[in-house]
Amino acid sequence: MKPNHGWVSMPILLMVIMLSALLVSHQSSLQEESLWQTQKAQQQPQIIWRDIYQMLSTMPAVAVGSLNCTGFCRPQSGYWQLRQFSSGAAWLQKQRIEHLNVERWCATRDQQRVRCWWQHDSGETKQMWLTY
């Protein structure tokens, strides 16, 4: 009688090949999901700040008296409004500074980091981040 060693190893070999194919397919699926999550995480802050900027563009500016500063003034004083939007909330401030011919638009989500845009009457826009 001949030993039938080949019949035992053939099903095992097929099972190993099938499991390998399933693992490769699953790994590919996980990589695609990870890539999608990374892209979403990178786009989220851009979407949030775009929404905030659009909100500020529709708000009326509050007139501010003469400020003794040049360039970017700190928005510590002034009226802040809490506004809700699709991905959260933000504190917003929009001021008109006549002697500089500019509107200052500021926003913060955590009351520590403030993003400000300076909209000059000439059409020029400058921006900066402040940290408190």
C-alpha atoms as an extended CHARMM CRD file, in Angstrom:
* protein
*
       132  EXT
         1         1  MET       CA              0.0000000000        0.0000000000        0.0000000000  PROA      1               0.0000000000
         2         2  LYS       CA              1.1680000000        3.4500000000       -0.9100000000  PROA      2               0.0000000000
         3         3  PRO       CA              0.9500000000        6.2750000000        1.5800000000  PROA      3               0.0000000000
         4         4  ASN       CA             -1.4830000000        9.0630000000        0.5510000000  PROA      4               0.0000000000
         5         5  HSD       CA              0.3490000000       12.0360000000        2.0160000000  PROA      5               0.0000000000
         6         6  GLY       CA             -0.5710000000       14.3190000000       -0.9200000000  PROA      6               0.0000000000
         7         7  TRP       CA             -4.3140000000       14.1370000000       -0.2430000000  PROA      7               0.0000000000
         8         8  VAL       CA             -3.9120000000       15.5640000000        3.2290000000  PROA      8               0.0000000000
         9         9  SER       CA             -1.6770000000       18.4680000000        2.2160000000  PROA      9               0.0000000000
        10        10  MET       CA             -3.7300000000       19.5300000000       -0.8600000000  PROA      10              0.0000000000
        11        11  PRO       CA             -6.8280000000       20.6450000000        1.1300000000  PROA      11              0.0000000000
        12        12  ILE       CA             -4.5900000000       22.3840000000        3.6410000000  PROA      12              0.0000000000
        13        13  LEU       CA             -2.7200000000       24.1540000000        0.8360000000  PROA      13              0.0000000000
        14        14  LEU       CA             -6.0220000000       25.3290000000       -0.6990000000  PROA      14              0.0000000000
        15        15  MET       CA             -7.2070000000       26.5460000000        2.6880000000  PROA      15              0.0000000000
        16        16  VAL       CA             -3.9820000000       28.5330000000        3.2200000000  PROA      16              0.0000000000
        17        17  ILE       CA             -4.3280000000       30.1270000000       -0.2430000000  PROA      17              0.0000000000
        18        18  MET       CA             -7.9640000000       31.0750000000        0.4040000000  PROA      18              0.0000000000
        19        19  LEU       CA             -7.1650000000       32.5350000000        3.8290000000  PROA      19              0.0000000000
        20        20  SER       CA             -4.3000000000       34.5250000000        2.3280000000  PROA      20              0.0000000000
        21        21  ALA       CA             -6.6130000000       35.9460000000       -0.3430000000  PROA      21              0.0000000000
        22        22  LEU       CA             -9.1670000000       36.9030000000        2.3140000000  PROA      22              0.0000000000
        23        23  LEU       CA             -6.5120000000       38.5840000000        4.4600000000  PROA      23              0.0000000000
        24        24  VAL       CA             -5.1820000000       40.5750000000        1.4880000000  PROA      24              0.0000000000
        25        25  SER       CA             -8.7080000000       41.6870000000        0.6200000000  PROA      25              0.0000000000
        26        26  HSD       CA             -9.4110000000       42.6890000000        4.2290000000  PROA      26              0.0000000000
        27        27  GLN       CA             -6.0990000000       44.5730000000        4.5270000000  PROA      27              0.0000000000
        28        28  SER       CA             -6.8650000000       46.4740000000        1.3290000000  PROA      28              0.0000000000
        29        29  SER       CA            -10.2700000000       47.4280000000        2.6930000000  PROA      29              0.0000000000
        30        30  LEU       CA             -8.7140000000       48.6520000000        5.9600000000  PROA      30              0.0000000000
        31        31  GLN       CA             -6.1680000000       50.7620000000        4.0770000000  PROA      31              0.0000000000
        32        32  GLU       CA             -8.9140000000       52.3880000000        1.9970000000  PROA      32              0.0000000000
        33        33  GLU       CA            -10.8890000000       53.1940000000        5.1640000000  PROA      33              0.0000000000
        34        34  SER       CA             -7.7890000000       54.6340000000        6.8220000000  PROA      34              0.0000000000
        35        35  LEU       CA             -7.0600000000       56.8010000000        3.7830000000  PROA      35              0.0000000000
        36        36  TRP       CA            -10.6490000000       58.0670000000        3.7560000000  PROA      36              0.0000000000
        37        37  GLN       CA            -10.5010000000       58.9090000000        7.4840000000  PROA      37              0.0000000000
        38        38  THR       CA             -7.1910000000       60.7560000000        7.0030000000  PROA      38              0.0000000000
        39        39  GLN       CA             -8.5730000000       62.8080000000        4.1320000000  PROA      39              0.0000000000
        40        40  LYS       CA            -11.7030000000       63.6030000000        6.1350000000  PROA      40              0.0000000000
        41        41  ALA       CA             -9.6360000000       64.7010000000        9.1510000000  PROA      41              0.0000000000
        42        42  GLN       CA             -7.5130000000       66.9740000000        6.9600000000  PROA      42              0.0000000000
        43        43  GLN       CA            -10.5280000000       68.5670000000        5.2910000000  PROA      43              0.0000000000
        44        44  GLN       CA            -12.5610000000       69.0830000000        8.4730000000  PROA      44              0.0000000000
        45        45  PRO       CA            -10.6430000000       72.1430000000        9.8040000000  PROA      45              0.0000000000
        46        46  GLN       CA            -10.8030000000       73.7670000000        6.3650000000  PROA      46              0.0000000000
        47        47  ILE       CA            -14.5650000000       73.2670000000        6.2630000000  PROA      47              0.0000000000
        48        48  ILE       CA            -14.9930000000       74.6330000000        9.7900000000  PROA      48              0.0000000000
        49        49  TRP       CA            -13.0020000000       77.8090000000        9.0760000000  PROA      49              0.0000000000
        50        50  ARG       CA            -14.7750000000       78.2790000000        5.7490000000  PROA      50              0.0000000000
        51        51  ASP       CA            -18.1200000000       78.1220000000        7.5850000000  PROA      51              0.0000000000
        52        52  ILE       CA            -16.8940000000       80.5740000000       10.2300000000  PROA      52              0.0000000000
        53        53  TYR       CA            -15.6290000000       82.9860000000        7.5560000000  PROA      53              0.0000000000
        54        54  GLN       CA            -18.9960000000       82.8390000000        5.7870000000  PROA      54              0.0000000000
        55        55  MET       CA            -20.7960000000       83.5780000000        9.0700000000  PROA      55              0.0000000000
        56        56  LEU       CA            -18.5510000000       86.5610000000        9.7100000000  PROA      56              0.0000000000
        57        57  SER       CA            -19.2140000000       87.9020000000        6.2190000000  PROA      57              0.0000000000
        58        58  THR       CA            -22.9400000000       88.1850000000        6.9990000000  PROA      58              0.0000000000
        59        59  MET       CA            -22.5710000000       89.7370000000       10.4600000000  PROA      59              0.0000000000
        60        60  PRO       CA            -22.8100000000       93.5060000000       10.8800000000  PROA      60              0.0000000000
        61        61  ALA       CA            -19.5870000000       95.1830000000       12.0230000000  PROA      61              0.0000000000
        62        62  VAL       CA            -19.5390000000       97.0330000000       15.3320000000  PROA      62              0.0000000000
        63        63  ALA       CA            -17.8720000000      100.4590000000       15.1320000000  PROA      63              0.0000000000
        64        64  VAL       CA            -14.7900000000      100.7680000000       17.3140000000  PROA      64              0.0000000000
        65        65  GLY       CA            -13.3050000000      104.0510000000       18.4680000000  PROA      65              0.0000000000
        66        66  SER       CA             -9.6720000000      104.9400000000       17.9220000000  PROA      66              0.0000000000
        67        67  LEU       CA             -7.4360000000      102.1030000000       18.9990000000  PROA      67              0.0000000000
        68        68  ASN       CA             -3.8810000000      102.9060000000       19.9250000000  PROA      68              0.0000000000
        69        69  CYS       CA             -2.2520000000      100.1630000000       17.8790000000  PROA      69              0.0000000000
        70        70  THR       CA             -0.7010000000       99.5590000000       14.5040000000  PROA      70              0.0000000000
        71        71  GLY       CA             -0.9260000000       96.4820000000       12.3700000000  PROA      71              0.0000000000
        72        72  PHE       CA             -2.7960000000       93.6840000000       14.1150000000  PROA      72              0.0000000000
        73        73  CYS       CA             -4.5510000000       94.8530000000       17.2740000000  PROA      73              0.0000000000
        74        74  ARG       CA             -5.4370000000       92.3340000000       19.9490000000  PROA      74              0.0000000000
        75        75  PRO       CA             -9.1820000000       91.5830000000       19.9750000000  PROA      75              0.0000000000
        76        76  GLN       CA             -9.3230000000       91.3060000000       23.7780000000  PROA      76              0.0000000000
        77        77  SER       CA            -12.0050000000       93.8810000000       24.2360000000  PROA      77              0.0000000000
        78        78  GLY       CA            -15.1690000000       94.0490000000       22.2930000000  PROA      78              0.0000000000
        79        79  TYR       CA            -18.3700000000       92.1590000000       21.9010000000  PROA      79              0.0000000000
        80        80  TRP       CA            -18.0760000000       88.4260000000       21.1580000000  PROA      80              0.0000000000
        81        81  GLN       CA            -21.0490000000       86.4300000000       19.8670000000  PROA      81              0.0000000000
        82        82  LEU       CA            -21.4170000000       82.6840000000       20.2760000000  PROA      82              0.0000000000
        83        83  ARG       CA            -22.7250000000       81.1590000000       17.0470000000  PROA      83              0.0000000000
        84        84  GLN       CA            -23.6820000000       77.5510000000       16.3140000000  PROA      84              0.0000000000
        85        85  PHE       CA            -22.9370000000       75.9190000000       12.9700000000  PROA      85              0.0000000000
        86        86  SER       CA            -23.0540000000       72.4330000000       11.4900000000  PROA      86              0.0000000000
        87        87  SER       CA            -19.7630000000       71.2070000000       12.9700000000  PROA      87              0.0000000000
        88        88  GLY       CA            -19.7910000000       72.9860000000       16.3210000000  PROA      88              0.0000000000
        89        89  ALA       CA            -19.7630000000       76.4710000000       17.7810000000  PROA      89              0.0000000000
        90        90  ALA       CA            -17.4580000000       79.4820000000       17.6540000000  PROA      90              0.0000000000
        91        91  TRP       CA            -17.1020000000       82.8760000000       19.2900000000  PROA      91              0.0000000000
        92        92  LEU       CA            -17.1630000000       85.5960000000       16.6280000000  PROA      92              0.0000000000
        93        93  GLN       CA            -16.2830000000       89.2740000000       16.6240000000  PROA      93              0.0000000000
        94        94  LYS       CA            -16.5340000000       91.7330000000       13.7330000000  PROA      94              0.0000000000
        95        95  GLN       CA            -15.3410000000       95.2840000000       14.2430000000  PROA      95              0.0000000000
        96        96  ARG       CA            -15.0120000000       98.3300000000       11.9930000000  PROA      96              0.0000000000
        97        97  ILE       CA            -11.8790000000      100.3890000000       12.7020000000  PROA      97              0.0000000000
        98        98  GLU       CA            -12.4310000000      103.6110000000       10.7740000000  PROA      98              0.0000000000
        99        99  HSD       CA             -9.0350000000      105.2650000000       11.2510000000  PROA      99              0.0000000000
       100       100  LEU       CA             -7.3570000000      102.1830000000        9.7480000000  PROA      100             0.0000000000
       101       101  ASN       CA             -9.9940000000      101.7810000000        6.9950000000  PROA      101             0.0000000000
       102       102  VAL       CA            -10.3970000000       98.1430000000        7.9280000000  PROA      102             0.0000000000
       103       103  GLU       CA            -12.8040000000       95.5850000000        9.3440000000  PROA      103             0.0000000000
       104       104  ARG       CA            -11.3490000000       93.0610000000       11.7520000000  PROA      104             0.0000000000
       105       105  TRP       CA            -13.0540000000       89.6680000000       11.7570000000  PROA      105             0.0000000000
       106       106  CYS       CA            -12.0010000000       87.3520000000       14.5910000000  PROA      106             0.0000000000
       107       107  ALA       CA            -13.1220000000       83.8930000000       15.6390000000  PROA      107             0.0000000000
       108       108  THR       CA            -12.1640000000       81.3520000000       18.2600000000  PROA      108             0.0000000000
       109       109  ARG       CA            -13.4200000000       77.8810000000       19.0390000000  PROA      109             0.0000000000
       110       110  ASP       CA            -11.5210000000       77.3570000000       22.3000000000  PROA      110             0.0000000000
       111       111  GLN       CA            -11.1000000000       80.9710000000       23.5740000000  PROA      111             0.0000000000
       112       112  GLN       CA             -7.3230000000       80.4740000000       23.5050000000  PROA      112             0.0000000000
       113       113  ARG       CA             -6.4160000000       80.4610000000       19.8170000000  PROA      113             0.0000000000
       114       114  VAL       CA             -7.9820000000       83.3050000000       17.8390000000  PROA      114             0.0000000000
       115       115  ARG       CA             -7.9420000000       83.5850000000       14.0690000000  PROA      115             0.0000000000
       116       116  CYS       CA             -8.3450000000       87.1220000000       12.7060000000  PROA      116             0.0000000000
       117       117  TRP       CA             -8.8480000000       88.4590000000        9.2130000000  PROA      117             0.0000000000
       118       118  TRP       CA             -8.2980000000       92.1190000000        8.3520000000  PROA      118             0.0000000000
       119       119  GLN       CA            -10.5130000000       93.2180000000        5.4820000000  PROA      119             0.0000000000
       120       120  HSD       CA             -9.0240000000       96.4680000000        4.1530000000  PROA      120             0.0000000000
       121       121  ASP       CA            -11.2250000000       98.8820000000        2.2190000000  PROA      121             0.0000000000
       122       122  SER       CA             -8.7470000000       98.5280000000       -0.6610000000  PROA      122             0.0000000000
       123       123  GLY       CA             -9.7800000000       94.8630000000       -0.9820000000  PROA      123             0.0000000000
       124       124  GLU       CA             -6.6140000000       93.4760000000        0.6050000000  PROA      124             0.0000000000
       125       125  THR       CA             -7.1040000000       90.7370000000        3.2110000000  PROA      125             0.0000000000
       126       126  LYS       CA             -4.5760000000       89.7720000000        5.8760000000  PROA      126             0.0000000000
       127       127  GLN       CA             -4.9120000000       87.0850000000        8.5030000000  PROA      127             0.0000000000
       128       128  MET       CA             -3.1210000000       85.8180000000       11.5660000000  PROA      128             0.0000000000
       129       129  TRP       CA             -3.4690000000       83.5140000000       14.5550000000  PROA      129             0.0000000000
       130       130  LEU       CA             -3.2430000000       84.7980000000       18.1180000000  PROA      130             0.0000000000
       131       131  THR       CA             -2.7360000000       82.6110000000       21.1790000000  PROA      131             0.0000000000
       132       132  TYR       CA             -3.7870000000       83.6320000000       24.6890000000  PROA      132             0.0000000000
